[in-house]
Coordinates of C-alpha atoms and ligand atoms in Angstrom, one line a residue:
M1 CA 20.6 7.5 -22.2
S2 CA 21.3 5.9 -18.7
M3 CA 19.1 3.4 -16.8
K4 CA 18.6 3.5 -13.5
I5 CA 18.6 0.5 -11.1
A6 CA 17.8 0.6 -7.2
V7 CA 19.7 -1.9 -5.8
L8 CA 18.2 -3.4 -2.5
P9 CA 20.1 -6.3 -1.1
G10 CA 18.1 -6.8 2.1
D11 CA 18.6 -9.1 4.3
G12 CA 20.6 -12.8 5.1
I13 CA 22.4 -13.7 2.2
G14 CA 20.7 -10.8 0.1
T15 CA 24.0 -8.7 0.3
E16 CA 26.1 -11.8 -0.9
I17 CA 24.2 -12.8 -4.0
V18 CA 23.0 -9.3 -4.8
A19 CA 26.7 -8.3 -5.1
E20 CA 27.4 -11.0 -7.9
A21 CA 24.5 -9.9 -9.7
V22 CA 25.9 -6.4 -9.6
K23 CA 29.6 -7.5 -10.7
V24 CA 27.7 -9.3 -13.8
L25 CA 25.7 -6.2 -14.6
Q26 CA 29.1 -4.2 -14.5
V27 CA 30.7 -6.3 -17.0
L28 CA 28.0 -5.6 -19.7
D29 CA 29.2 -2.3 -20.9
L30 CA 25.7 -0.9 -20.7
P31 CA 24.9 2.7 -19.6
L32 CA 23.5 1.7 -16.2
E33 CA 23.2 3.7 -13.0
M34 CA 22.9 1.7 -9.9
E35 CA 22.2 2.9 -6.4
Q36 CA 22.1 1.1 -3.4
A37 CA 19.7 1.5 -0.2
P38 CA 18.8 -0.7 2.6
V39 CA 15.4 -2.8 2.8
G40 CA 13.9 -5.1 5.5
G41 CA 15.6 -6.2 8.7
A42 CA 18.5 -4.0 7.4
A43 CA 16.7 -0.8 7.2
Y44 CA 14.9 -1.4 10.4
E45 CA 18.1 -1.6 12.2
L46 CA 19.3 1.6 10.5
H47 CA 16.3 3.4 10.2
G48 CA 13.8 1.7 12.6
H49 CA 11.7 1.0 9.6
P50 CA 11.5 -2.0 6.9
L51 CA 10.9 0.4 4.2
P52 CA 12.4 4.1 4.8
E53 CA 11.2 6.7 2.7
G54 CA 14.4 7.0 1.3
T55 CA 14.3 3.5 0.0
L56 CA 10.8 3.7 -1.6
N57 CA 11.7 7.1 -3.3
L58 CA 14.7 5.5 -4.9
A59 CA 12.7 2.5 -6.1
K60 CA 9.8 4.6 -7.2
S61 CA 12.4 6.8 -9.4
A62 CA 14.3 3.6 -10.7
D63 CA 13.3 2.0 -14.1
A64 CA 14.0 -1.3 -12.4
I65 CA 14.8 -2.7 -8.9
L66 CA 17.3 -5.4 -8.3
F67 CA 16.0 -6.9 -4.7
G68 CA 17.8 -9.5 -2.8
A69 CA 15.8 -11.0 0.0
V70 CA 14.3 -9.8 3.4
G71 CA 13.8 -11.6 6.7
D72 CA 14.9 -13.0 9.8
W73 CA 13.8 -15.0 12.6
K74 CA 15.0 -12.4 15.0
Y75 CA 12.1 -10.0 13.8
D76 CA 9.4 -12.5 14.4
K77 CA 8.4 -10.6 17.5
L78 CA 8.2 -7.0 16.0
D79 CA 4.8 -5.7 15.3
R80 CA 3.8 -6.6 11.9
P81 CA 4.2 -3.2 10.1
L82 CA 7.6 -3.4 11.4
R83 CA 8.6 -6.6 10.0
P84 CA 11.0 -7.1 7.1
E85 CA 8.3 -8.8 4.9
Q86 CA 6.2 -5.6 4.9
A87 CA 9.2 -4.1 2.8
I88 CA 8.2 -6.3 -0.2
L89 CA 4.5 -5.8 0.5
G90 CA 5.0 -2.3 0.3
L91 CA 6.9 -2.0 -2.6
R92 CA 4.4 -4.0 -4.6
K93 CA 1.6 -2.0 -3.4
H94 CA 3.2 1.5 -3.6
L95 CA 4.6 0.7 -7.1
G96 CA 1.7 -1.2 -8.2
L97 CA 3.6 -4.1 -9.2
F98 CA 0.7 -6.5 -10.0
A99 CA 2.1 -8.9 -12.3
N100 CA 4.4 -11.5 -10.8
F101 CA 6.2 -14.0 -13.2
R102 CA 7.5 -16.9 -11.3
P103 CA 9.6 -19.1 -14.0
A104 CA 10.1 -22.8 -13.0
I105 CA 12.8 -24.1 -15.3
C106 CA 14.4 -27.6 -14.7
Y107 CA 18.1 -27.3 -16.0
E108 CA 19.2 -30.0 -18.0
Q109 CA 22.4 -30.6 -15.8
L110 CA 20.3 -30.4 -12.5
V111 CA 17.5 -32.9 -13.5
G112 CA 18.9 -35.1 -10.9
A113 CA 18.5 -32.7 -8.1
S114 CA 14.7 -32.8 -8.4
S115 CA 12.7 -35.1 -5.6
L116 CA 10.7 -36.2 -8.6
K117 CA 11.6 -38.9 -11.1
P118 CA 13.6 -37.6 -13.9
E119 CA 11.4 -38.3 -16.6
L120 CA 8.6 -36.1 -14.8
V121 CA 10.9 -32.8 -14.8
A122 CA 13.4 -33.4 -17.8
G123 CA 12.9 -30.1 -20.0
L124 CA 10.3 -28.8 -17.6
D125 CA 9.5 -25.1 -18.2
I126 CA 6.5 -23.6 -16.7
L127 CA 5.3 -20.0 -15.9
I128 CA 3.4 -19.0 -13.2
I129 CA 1.9 -15.7 -13.5
R130 CA 0.7 -14.8 -9.7
E131 CA -1.4 -11.5 -9.0
L132 CA 0.3 -9.7 -6.8
T133 CA -1.6 -6.5 -5.3
G134 CA -4.9 -7.9 -4.5
D135 CA -6.6 -11.1 -2.9
I136 CA -6.6 -11.9 0.8
Y137 CA -3.0 -10.2 1.1
F138 CA -4.3 -6.6 0.8
G139 CA -8.3 -6.8 1.1
Q140 CA -9.9 -4.7 3.6
P141 CA -11.2 -4.8 6.2
R142 CA -8.9 -6.9 8.1
G143 CA -8.3 -7.2 11.8
R144 CA -9.3 -8.5 15.5
R145 CA -12.3 -8.2 17.1
T146 CA -15.0 -9.6 19.3
A147 CA -17.5 -11.9 17.3
V148 CA -20.8 -11.0 17.4
D149 CA -22.0 -14.0 15.0
G150 CA -20.6 -17.3 13.8
L151 CA -20.2 -20.4 16.1
F152 CA -18.8 -18.4 19.1
P153 CA -20.4 -15.1 19.6
G154 CA -18.4 -13.0 22.2
A155 CA -15.1 -14.8 21.3
D156 CA -11.9 -13.2 20.3
E157 CA -11.8 -13.5 16.5
A158 CA -9.3 -12.6 13.3
F159 CA -10.5 -12.2 9.7
D160 CA -9.1 -10.9 6.4
T161 CA -11.0 -10.1 3.4
M162 CA -10.3 -12.1 0.2
R163 CA -11.6 -9.9 -2.9
Y164 CA -10.8 -8.9 -6.6
S165 CA -12.7 -6.3 -8.6
R166 CA -13.2 -6.9 -12.5
P167 CA -10.1 -4.6 -13.6
E168 CA -7.5 -6.4 -11.6
I169 CA -8.7 -9.7 -13.1
E170 CA -8.7 -8.4 -16.4
R171 CA -5.3 -6.9 -16.4
I172 CA -3.7 -10.1 -15.1
A173 CA -5.6 -12.4 -17.4
H174 CA -4.4 -10.4 -20.1
V175 CA -0.7 -10.7 -19.0
A176 CA -0.9 -14.5 -19.0
F177 CA -2.7 -14.9 -22.4
Q178 CA -0.2 -12.5 -23.9
A179 CA 2.7 -14.5 -22.2
A180 CA 1.2 -17.7 -23.4
R181 CA 1.4 -16.5 -27.0
Q182 CA 5.4 -16.3 -26.6
R183 CA 5.2 -19.7 -25.2
G184 CA 3.1 -23.0 -25.5
R185 CA -0.3 -21.1 -26.1
K186 CA -1.9 -22.7 -23.0
V187 CA -3.1 -20.9 -19.7
T188 CA -4.2 -22.8 -17.0
S189 CA -6.4 -20.6 -14.6
V190 CA -6.1 -21.8 -11.0
D191 CA -9.1 -21.0 -9.0
K192 CA -11.6 -22.3 -6.1
A193 CA -14.8 -21.3 -7.9
N194 CA -16.5 -24.4 -6.3
V195 CA -16.2 -22.9 -2.7
L196 CA -15.4 -18.9 -3.0
E197 CA -17.4 -16.3 -4.6
T198 CA -14.4 -14.5 -5.6
F199 CA -12.8 -17.1 -7.4
Q200 CA -16.2 -18.0 -9.2
F201 CA -15.7 -14.2 -10.3
W202 CA -12.2 -14.7 -11.2
K203 CA -13.0 -17.6 -13.5
D204 CA -16.0 -15.5 -15.2
V205 CA -13.8 -12.6 -15.7
V206 CA -10.8 -15.0 -17.2
I207 CA -13.2 -16.5 -19.6
E208 CA -14.6 -13.1 -21.1
V209 CA -10.9 -12.4 -21.5
H210 CA -9.9 -15.3 -23.2
A211 CA -12.3 -14.2 -26.2
Q212 CA -10.0 -11.9 -27.3
Y213 CA -7.3 -14.8 -27.3
P214 CA -9.0 -17.5 -29.4
D215 CA -5.5 -18.9 -30.4
V216 CA -4.5 -19.7 -26.9
E217 CA -6.0 -22.6 -24.9
L218 CA -7.6 -21.9 -21.6
Q219 CA -7.9 -24.6 -19.0
H220 CA -9.7 -24.0 -15.4
M221 CA -8.4 -26.3 -12.7
Y222 CA -9.4 -26.0 -8.6
V223 CA -6.2 -25.1 -6.6
D224 CA -6.0 -28.1 -4.7
N225 CA -6.1 -30.3 -7.8
A226 CA -3.5 -28.0 -9.2
A227 CA -1.4 -28.4 -6.4
M228 CA -1.8 -32.5 -7.1
Q229 CA -1.2 -32.1 -11.0
L230 CA 2.1 -30.0 -10.5
V231 CA 3.7 -33.0 -8.6
K232 CA 1.8 -35.8 -10.5
S233 CA 2.4 -34.3 -14.3
P234 CA 4.1 -30.9 -14.1
K235 CA 4.9 -30.8 -18.1
S236 CA 1.1 -30.7 -18.8
F237 CA 1.4 -27.2 -17.8
D238 CA 2.4 -24.3 -19.6
V239 CA 1.5 -20.9 -18.1
V240 CA -0.7 -20.9 -15.0
V241 CA -2.4 -17.7 -13.7
T242 CA -3.8 -17.3 -10.4
G243 CA -4.4 -15.1 -7.7
N244 CA -2.1 -13.8 -4.7
M245 CA -2.7 -16.5 -2.2
F246 CA -2.9 -19.7 -4.3
G247 CA 0.1 -18.3 -6.3
D248 CA 2.2 -17.8 -3.4
I249 CA 1.5 -21.5 -2.4
L250 CA 1.7 -23.0 -6.0
S251 CA 5.0 -21.2 -6.9
D252 CA 7.0 -22.4 -3.9
E253 CA 5.7 -25.8 -5.1
A254 CA 6.5 -25.3 -8.8
S255 CA 10.2 -24.3 -7.9
M256 CA 11.0 -27.2 -5.5
L257 CA 10.0 -29.3 -8.8
T258 CA 13.2 -28.3 -10.5
G259 CA 15.3 -29.1 -7.3
S260 CA 17.1 -26.1 -7.2
I261 CA 15.3 -22.9 -5.8
G262 CA 18.5 -21.3 -5.9
M263 CA 18.5 -21.1 -9.5
L264 CA 14.9 -19.1 -10.1
P265 CA 14.5 -15.8 -10.8
S266 CA 11.4 -13.6 -10.7
A267 CA 9.9 -10.4 -11.7
S268 CA 7.3 -8.2 -10.7
L269 CA 5.9 -5.8 -13.1
N270 CA 3.7 -2.8 -13.3
D271 CA 1.6 -1.5 -16.3
R272 CA 4.9 0.7 -16.9
K273 CA 7.0 -2.2 -17.0
Q274 CA 8.6 -1.0 -14.1
G275 CA 9.7 -3.9 -12.2
L276 CA 11.2 -5.3 -9.2
Y277 CA 13.6 -8.6 -9.8
E278 CA 14.2 -11.1 -7.2
P279 CA 15.3 -14.6 -6.7
S280 CA 12.4 -16.8 -5.7
H281 CA 14.3 -18.1 -2.4
G282 CA 14.5 -16.2 0.5
S283 CA 17.1 -14.7 2.8
A284 CA 18.2 -18.0 4.0
P285 CA 19.7 -16.6 7.6
D286 CA 21.2 -20.0 8.4
I287 CA 23.6 -19.8 5.7
A288 CA 23.7 -16.0 5.6
G289 CA 27.8 -15.0 5.7
K290 CA 29.1 -18.0 4.9
G291 CA 29.8 -17.3 1.2
I292 CA 28.1 -20.5 0.3
A293 CA 24.6 -19.1 -1.2
N294 CA 23.8 -19.8 -4.7
P295 CA 24.0 -16.4 -6.7
L296 CA 22.5 -17.9 -9.8
A297 CA 18.8 -16.8 -9.1
T298 CA 19.7 -13.2 -8.5
I299 CA 22.0 -13.4 -11.8
L300 CA 19.1 -14.7 -13.7
S301 CA 16.8 -11.9 -12.1
A302 CA 19.3 -9.5 -13.5
A303 CA 18.8 -11.1 -16.8
M304 CA 15.1 -10.6 -16.5
M305 CA 15.4 -7.2 -15.6
L306 CA 17.5 -6.3 -18.9
R307 CA 14.7 -8.2 -20.7
F308 CA 11.5 -6.7 -19.1
S309 CA 12.3 -3.3 -17.8
L310 CA 15.5 -2.0 -19.5
Q311 CA 15.1 -3.2 -23.2
A312 CA 18.3 -5.0 -23.3
P313 CA 17.4 -8.3 -24.7
E314 CA 20.7 -9.2 -26.0
A315 CA 22.4 -8.5 -22.8
A316 CA 20.1 -11.0 -21.2
D317 CA 20.4 -13.8 -23.9
R318 CA 24.2 -13.2 -23.3
I319 CA 24.0 -13.8 -19.0
E320 CA 21.5 -16.7 -19.7
S321 CA 23.8 -18.5 -21.9
A322 CA 27.0 -17.3 -19.4
V323 CA 25.0 -19.4 -16.9
K324 CA 24.1 -22.2 -18.7
S325 CA 27.9 -22.5 -19.8
V326 CA 29.3 -22.6 -16.1
L327 CA 26.8 -25.1 -15.1
A328 CA 28.1 -27.2 -18.3
A329 CA 31.6 -26.4 -17.1
G330 CA 30.6 -28.4 -13.7
Y331 CA 30.8 -25.3 -11.7
R332 CA 27.9 -26.0 -8.4
T333 CA 27.3 -24.1 -5.2
P334 CA 26.6 -26.5 -2.4
D335 CA 22.8 -26.4 -2.8
I336 CA 23.0 -28.1 -6.3
W337 CA 26.3 -29.7 -6.1
S338 CA 26.5 -33.6 -7.0
E339 CA 29.0 -36.2 -7.0
G340 CA 31.6 -35.4 -10.0
T341 CA 30.8 -31.4 -10.4
Q342 CA 33.0 -29.0 -8.9
K343 CA 31.9 -27.2 -5.3
V344 CA 31.9 -23.6 -5.4
G345 CA 31.1 -20.6 -3.2
T346 CA 29.0 -17.7 -4.1
R347 CA 31.9 -15.3 -5.1
E348 CA 33.4 -18.1 -7.4
M349 CA 30.2 -18.9 -8.9
G350 CA 29.8 -14.8 -9.7
D351 CA 33.3 -15.1 -11.1
A352 CA 32.7 -17.6 -13.4
V353 CA 29.5 -16.1 -14.6
V354 CA 31.8 -13.2 -15.4
A355 CA 34.5 -15.1 -17.0
A356 CA 31.9 -16.7 -19.3
L357 CA 30.7 -13.3 -20.0
M358 CA 34.0 -11.9 -20.9
G359 CA 34.5 -14.8 -23.4
N360 CA 37.2 -16.4 -21.2
G361 CA 34.8 -19.4 -21.2
A362 CA 34.0 -20.7 -18.1
G363 CA 35.0 -24.3 -19.5
K364 CA 38.6 -23.1 -20.2
T365 CA 39.2 -22.0 -16.6
I366 CA 38.1 -25.5 -15.2
T367 CA 40.2 -28.0 -16.4
T368 CA 39.8 -30.9 -14.0
I369 CA 36.3 -31.2 -12.3
T370 CA 37.3 -32.4 -8.4
K371 CA 35.2 -34.4 -6.4
S372 CA 34.8 -33.6 -3.0
Ligands
LIG1 C1 6.8 -14.5 -1.7 C2 6.7 -14.3 -0.1 C3 6.1 -13.1 0.2 C4 4.4 -13.6 0.0 C5 6.5 -12.8 1.9 C6 7.8 -12.6 2.2 C7 5.5 -11.7 2.1 O1 6.8 -15.6 0.5 O2 7.3 -13.3 -2.4 O3 6.3 -15.4 -2.2 O4 3.9 -14.0 0.6 O5 4.2 -12.8 -0.9
LIG2 MG1 6.2 -17.0 -1.2

């Protein structure tokens, strides 16, 4: 039986990096059916909406979605519902993609690319699990109005609503404890229980769910302290679970610890294990079309897709070892390049992964490592 992948490249470097991941998927010899559709600014240009009905229906009907990136400064002046970012928020909401996995792994060869001291990040492997369909991102009511109370009654004001229901917290807590069982058996739940009612409730519910996982250690941390500990001793974390807003911020921070946001994949899953897979980085309009973007985060996202949504864990392992072997062979896109390694473009990096997968051995195709 073939598995269906909706391929949504999006904007900026999205098209270039997704093309490389598709190339990699095509040499795996798996029954994959891939169908492409526009999303984000590209879809707005074609259909006047960042998430056209055709794209949404394709995504709903697929087993998994391979997503590039959306956004460009040129759309900043559009009404909010028409901005590219709404496409990703819409997909999360319509498909119920509540569990966002954002691993931050520091690859051995890239330790020097981190802005932190090598000893702090060598061997770093943490997993941020961000709740993705609740919190202040989606809470109603929200909007603008004239203040009737507060410090300045009669003034214009804007407001959003932070809220979490018990089932929303329970299900993401289960995801985190189960993930921790496959790893270091430690969960850090990040909250702001000292100030926010929503996050006191979050903490209470996480403690309740934890009773079912006595083999996993649970730690609670306020979000400001977590931001600090992430740069002070990142390796003290294993799985971090938090809400939508804090997870947005902390996952960007964690990704930078590795020095190579161009390397980090992510997955957003619903309760049917249908998932959206995308690189952790954005659309990088400044380098779009130049053929220099790093496709590895997207290629590694395709590996996560095979493992989580398409029941093909061996193929996922093969991709991950192919990526490790191209790094070991010295291939680097400009974002991770350092003295003594070979600078390559987007397509060459994709080709190198394909070659490694085909057993050519990326190491054999490079005979000398040139300095540029
Ligand atoms: C992310 C992004 C999105 C978010 C934006 C593009 C809506 O920053 O996936 O982290 O805030 O969730
Ligand atoms: Mg973000």
